[in-house]
Amino acid sequence: MLAERLYAALHATPGATMTVLARQEGSTPGEFGVAVAWLRRQDRIRTVGERQYATYVPVAQPTAAVEA
C-alpha cells in the first residue's frame, strides 16, 4: 500500500519534502497526495509549512501504560 510505504519512508527521513519522498519511492509527488491525506486523517503524520515548502513528519504514537 502506498500510504504504508510513505509512512515508512517518513520514519527513515523525518522532515522530508514530498519531492524527496517521491524520488526515494520511485513515484511522483502527485501520487502521494491521497496517501498523505489518508495518513493525516488518521493522525499518523503532520505537515510543517505550506505548499511547496511543506515537510512531513511522523507523529509519535503514545505507548500504552503498563499496570503492575
CSV table of N, CA, C and O in Angstrom, one decimal:
chain,number,residue,atom,x,y,z
A,1,MET,N,0.9,-1.2,0.0
A,1,MET,CA,0.0,0.0,0.0
A,1,MET,C,0.9,1.2,0.0
A,1,MET,O,1.9,1.3,0.7
A,2,LEU,N,0.6,2.2,-0.8
A,2,LEU,CA,1.4,3.4,-1.0
A,2,LEU,C,1.5,4.2,0.3
A,2,LEU,O,2.5,4.7,0.7
A,3,ALA,N,0.4,4.3,1.1
A,3,ALA,CA,0.4,5.1,2.3
A,3,ALA,C,1.4,4.4,3.3
A,3,ALA,O,2.1,5.2,4.0
A,4,GLU,N,1.5,3.1,3.4
A,4,GLU,CA,2.4,2.5,4.3
A,4,GLU,C,3.8,2.7,3.9
A,4,GLU,O,4.7,2.8,4.7
A,5,ARG,N,4.1,2.7,2.6
A,5,ARG,CA,5.4,2.9,2.1
A,5,ARG,C,5.8,4.3,2.4
A,5,ARG,O,7.0,4.6,2.8
A,6,LEU,N,4.9,5.3,2.3
A,6,LEU,CA,5.2,6.7,2.6
A,6,LEU,C,5.5,6.8,4.1
A,6,LEU,O,6.4,7.5,4.5
A,7,TYR,N,4.7,6.2,4.9
A,7,TYR,CA,4.9,6.3,6.3
A,7,TYR,C,6.2,5.7,6.8
A,7,TYR,O,6.9,6.3,7.6
A,8,ALA,N,6.6,4.6,6.2
A,8,ALA,CA,7.9,4.0,6.4
A,8,ALA,C,9.1,4.9,6.0
A,8,ALA,O,10.1,5.1,6.7
A,9,ALA,N,8.9,5.6,4.8
A,9,ALA,CA,9.9,6.5,4.3
A,9,ALA,C,10.0,7.7,5.2
A,9,ALA,O,11.1,8.2,5.4
A,10,LEU,N,8.9,8.1,5.8
A,10,LEU,CA,8.9,9.3,6.7
A,10,LEU,C,9.7,8.9,8.0
A,10,LEU,O,10.3,9.8,8.6
A,11,HIS,N,9.6,7.7,8.5
A,11,HIS,CA,10.3,7.3,9.7
A,11,HIS,C,11.8,7.3,9.4
A,11,HIS,O,12.6,7.6,10.2
A,12,ALA,N,12.2,7.0,8.1
A,12,ALA,CA,13.6,6.9,7.7
A,12,ALA,C,14.2,8.3,7.5
A,12,ALA,O,15.3,8.6,7.9
A,13,THR,N,13.3,9.2,7.0
A,13,THR,CA,13.8,10.6,6.7
A,13,THR,C,12.7,11.6,7.2
A,13,THR,O,12.0,12.2,6.4
A,14,PRO,N,12.5,11.8,8.5
A,14,PRO,CA,11.5,12.7,9.0
A,14,PRO,C,11.9,14.2,8.6
A,14,PRO,O,13.1,14.5,8.5
A,15,GLY,N,10.9,14.9,8.3
A,15,GLY,CA,11.1,16.3,7.8
A,15,GLY,C,11.4,16.5,6.4
A,15,GLY,O,11.8,17.5,5.9
A,16,ALA,N,11.2,15.4,5.6
A,16,ALA,CA,11.5,15.4,4.2
A,16,ALA,C,10.3,16.1,3.4
A,16,ALA,O,9.2,16.1,3.9
A,17,THR,N,10.6,16.6,2.2
A,17,THR,CA,9.5,17.2,1.4
A,17,THR,C,8.9,16.1,0.6
A,17,THR,O,9.5,15.0,0.4
A,18,MET,N,7.8,16.4,0.0
A,18,MET,CA,7.1,15.4,-0.9
A,18,MET,C,8.0,15.0,-2.1
A,18,MET,O,8.0,13.8,-2.5
A,19,THR,N,8.7,16.0,-2.6
A,19,THR,CA,9.5,15.7,-3.8
A,19,THR,C,10.6,14.7,-3.4
A,19,THR,O,10.9,13.7,-4.2
A,20,VAL,N,11.3,14.8,-2.3
A,20,VAL,CA,12.3,13.9,-1.8
A,20,VAL,C,11.7,12.5,-1.6
A,20,VAL,O,12.3,11.5,-2.0
A,21,LEU,N,10.6,12.5,-0.9
A,21,LEU,CA,10.0,11.2,-0.6
A,21,LEU,C,9.6,10.5,-1.8
A,21,LEU,O,9.8,9.3,-2.0
A,22,ALA,N,9.0,11.2,-2.8
A,22,ALA,CA,8.5,10.6,-4.0
A,22,ALA,C,9.7,10.0,-4.8
A,22,ALA,O,9.7,8.9,-5.4
A,23,ARG,N,10.8,10.8,-4.8
A,23,ARG,CA,12.0,10.3,-5.5
A,23,ARG,C,12.6,9.1,-4.9
A,23,ARG,O,13.0,8.1,-5.6
A,24,GLN,N,12.6,9.0,-3.6
A,24,GLN,CA,13.0,7.8,-2.9
A,24,GLN,C,12.2,6.6,-3.2
A,24,GLN,O,12.7,5.5,-3.3
A,25,GLU,N,10.9,6.8,-3.4
A,25,GLU,CA,10.0,5.6,-3.6
A,25,GLU,C,9.8,5.4,-5.1
A,25,GLU,O,9.0,4.5,-5.5
A,26,GLY,N,10.4,6.2,-6.0
A,26,GLY,CA,10.3,6.0,-7.4
A,26,GLY,C,8.9,6.3,-7.9
A,26,GLY,O,8.3,5.6,-8.7
A,27,SER,N,8.3,7.4,-7.4
A,27,SER,CA,6.9,7.8,-7.7
A,27,SER,C,6.9,9.3,-8.0
A,27,SER,O,8.0,9.9,-8.1
A,28,THR,N,5.8,9.9,-8.1
A,28,THR,CA,5.6,11.3,-8.3
A,28,THR,C,4.9,11.9,-7.1
A,28,THR,O,4.2,11.2,-6.4
A,29,PRO,N,5.2,13.2,-6.8
A,29,PRO,CA,4.6,13.8,-5.7
A,29,PRO,C,3.0,13.8,-5.8
A,29,PRO,O,2.3,13.6,-4.8
A,30,GLY,N,2.5,13.9,-7.0
A,30,GLY,CA,1.0,13.8,-7.1
A,30,GLY,C,0.4,12.5,-6.7
A,30,GLY,O,-0.7,12.5,-6.2
A,31,GLU,N,1.1,11.4,-6.9
A,31,GLU,CA,0.6,10.1,-6.5
A,31,GLU,C,0.6,10.0,-5.0
A,31,GLU,O,-0.3,9.2,-4.4
A,32,PHE,N,1.4,10.7,-4.3
A,32,PHE,CA,1.4,10.7,-2.8
A,32,PHE,C,0.3,11.5,-2.2
A,32,PHE,O,0.1,11.4,-1.0
A,33,GLY,N,-0.3,12.4,-2.9
A,33,GLY,CA,-1.3,13.3,-2.4
A,33,GLY,C,-2.4,12.6,-1.6
A,33,GLY,O,-2.8,13.0,-0.5
A,34,VAL,N,-3.0,11.5,-2.1
A,34,VAL,CA,-4.1,10.8,-1.5
A,34,VAL,C,-3.5,10.1,-0.3
A,34,VAL,O,-4.2,10.0,0.8
A,35,ALA,N,-2.3,9.5,-0.4
A,35,ALA,CA,-1.7,8.8,0.8
A,35,ALA,C,-1.5,9.8,1.9
A,35,ALA,O,-1.7,9.4,3.1
A,36,VAL,N,-1.0,11.0,1.6
A,36,VAL,CA,-0.8,12.0,2.7
A,36,VAL,C,-2.1,12.4,3.3
A,36,VAL,O,-2.1,12.4,4.6
A,37,ALA,N,-3.1,12.6,2.6
A,37,ALA,CA,-4.4,13.0,3.1
A,37,ALA,C,-4.9,11.8,4.1
A,37,ALA,O,-5.4,12.1,5.1
A,38,TRP,N,-4.8,10.6,3.6
A,38,TRP,CA,-5.2,9.5,4.4
A,38,TRP,C,-4.5,9.4,5.7
A,38,TRP,O,-5.0,9.2,6.8
A,39,LEU,N,-3.1,9.5,5.7
A,39,LEU,CA,-2.3,9.4,6.9
A,39,LEU,C,-2.6,10.6,7.8
A,39,LEU,O,-2.6,10.5,9.0
A,40,ARG,N,-2.9,11.8,7.3
A,40,ARG,CA,-3.2,12.9,8.1
A,40,ARG,C,-4.5,12.8,8.8
A,40,ARG,O,-4.7,13.1,10.0
A,41,ARG,N,-5.5,12.2,8.1
A,41,ARG,CA,-6.8,11.9,8.8
A,41,ARG,C,-6.7,11.0,9.9
A,41,ARG,O,-7.4,11.0,10.9
A,42,GLN,N,-5.7,10.0,9.8
A,42,GLN,CA,-5.5,9.1,10.9
A,42,GLN,C,-4.6,9.6,12.0
A,42,GLN,O,-4.2,8.8,12.9
A,43,ASP,N,-4.1,10.8,11.9
A,43,ASP,CA,-3.2,11.4,12.8
A,43,ASP,C,-1.9,10.7,12.9
A,43,ASP,O,-1.3,10.5,14.0
A,44,ARG,N,-1.4,10.1,11.8
A,44,ARG,CA,-0.1,9.4,11.8
A,44,ARG,C,1.0,10.3,11.3
A,44,ARG,O,2.2,10.0,11.6
A,45,ILE,N,0.7,11.3,10.6
A,45,ILE,CA,1.7,12.3,10.2
A,45,ILE,C,1.2,13.7,10.3
A,45,ILE,O,0.0,13.9,10.5
A,46,ARG,N,2.1,14.7,10.4
A,46,ARG,CA,1.7,16.1,10.4
A,46,ARG,C,2.5,16.8,9.4
A,46,ARG,O,3.6,16.4,9.0
A,47,THR,N,2.0,17.9,9.0
A,47,THR,CA,2.6,18.8,8.0
A,47,THR,C,3.2,20.0,8.6
A,47,THR,O,2.5,20.6,9.5
A,48,VAL,N,4.4,20.4,8.3
A,48,VAL,CA,5.0,21.6,8.8
A,48,VAL,C,5.3,22.5,7.6
A,48,VAL,O,6.0,22.1,6.6
A,49,GLY,N,4.7,23.7,7.6
A,49,GLY,CA,4.9,24.6,6.4
A,49,GLY,C,3.7,24.5,5.5
A,49,GLY,O,2.7,23.8,5.7
A,50,GLU,N,3.8,25.2,4.4
A,50,GLU,CA,2.7,25.3,3.4
A,50,GLU,C,3.2,25.0,2.0
A,50,GLU,O,4.4,25.4,1.7
A,51,ARG,N,2.4,24.5,1.2
A,51,ARG,CA,2.5,24.3,-0.2
A,51,ARG,C,3.9,23.6,-0.6
A,51,ARG,O,4.2,22.6,0.0
A,52,GLN,N,4.7,24.3,-1.5
A,52,GLN,CA,5.9,23.6,-1.9
A,52,GLN,C,7.0,23.6,-0.8
A,52,GLN,O,8.0,22.9,-0.9
A,53,TYR,N,6.8,24.4,0.3
A,53,TYR,CA,7.7,24.4,1.4
A,53,TYR,C,7.3,23.4,2.5
A,53,TYR,O,8.0,23.4,3.6
A,54,ALA,N,6.3,22.6,2.3
A,54,ALA,CA,5.8,21.7,3.3
A,54,ALA,C,6.8,20.6,3.5
A,54,ALA,O,7.3,20.0,2.6
A,55,THR,N,7.0,20.2,4.8
A,55,THR,CA,7.7,19.0,5.1
A,55,THR,C,6.8,18.1,6.0
A,55,THR,O,5.8,18.6,6.6
A,56,TYR,N,7.1,16.9,6.0
A,56,TYR,CA,6.2,15.9,6.7
A,56,TYR,C,6.9,15.1,7.7
A,56,TYR,O,8.1,14.8,7.5
A,57,VAL,N,6.3,15.0,8.9
A,57,VAL,CA,7.0,14.2,10.0
A,57,VAL,C,6.0,13.2,10.6
A,57,VAL,O,4.8,13.5,10.6
A,58,PRO,N,6.4,12.1,11.0
A,58,PRO,CA,5.5,11.1,11.6
A,58,PRO,C,5.2,11.6,13.0
A,58,PRO,O,6.0,12.2,13.7
A,59,VAL,N,4.0,11.3,13.4
A,59,VAL,CA,3.5,11.6,14.8
A,59,VAL,C,3.9,10.5,15.7
A,59,VAL,O,3.6,9.3,15.3
A,60,ALA,N,4.5,10.8,16.8
A,60,ALA,CA,4.9,9.7,17.7
A,60,ALA,C,3.6,9.1,18.3
A,60,ALA,O,2.7,9.8,18.8
A,61,GLN,N,3.5,7.8,18.3
A,61,GLN,CA,2.3,7.2,18.8
A,61,GLN,C,2.5,7.0,20.3
A,61,GLN,O,3.6,6.5,20.7
A,62,PRO,N,1.6,7.4,21.2
A,62,PRO,CA,1.8,7.2,22.6
A,62,PRO,C,1.8,5.7,22.9
A,62,PRO,O,1.0,4.9,22.4
A,63,THR,N,2.6,5.4,23.9
A,63,THR,CA,2.7,4.0,24.3
A,63,THR,C,1.7,3.8,25.4
A,63,THR,O,1.4,4.6,26.2
A,64,ALA,N,1.1,2.6,25.5
A,64,ALA,CA,0.1,2.3,26.5
A,64,ALA,C,0.8,2.1,27.8
A,64,ALA,O,1.9,1.5,27.9
A,65,ALA,N,0.2,2.6,28.9
A,65,ALA,CA,0.8,2.5,30.2
A,65,ALA,C,0.6,1.0,30.7
A,65,ALA,O,-0.5,0.5,30.5
A,66,VAL,N,1.6,0.5,31.2
A,66,VAL,CA,1.5,-0.9,31.7
A,66,VAL,C,1.3,-0.8,33.2
A,66,VAL,O,2.1,-0.2,33.9
A,67,GLU,N,0.2,-1.5,33.6
A,67,GLU,CA,-0.1,-1.5,35.1
A,67,GLU,C,0.6,-2.7,35.7
A,67,GLU,O,0.6,-3.8,35.2
A,68,ALA,N,1.2,-2.5,36.8
A,68,ALA,CA,2.0,-3.5,37.5
A,68,ALA,C,1.1,-4.2,38.6
A,68,ALA,O,0.1,-3.8,39.1
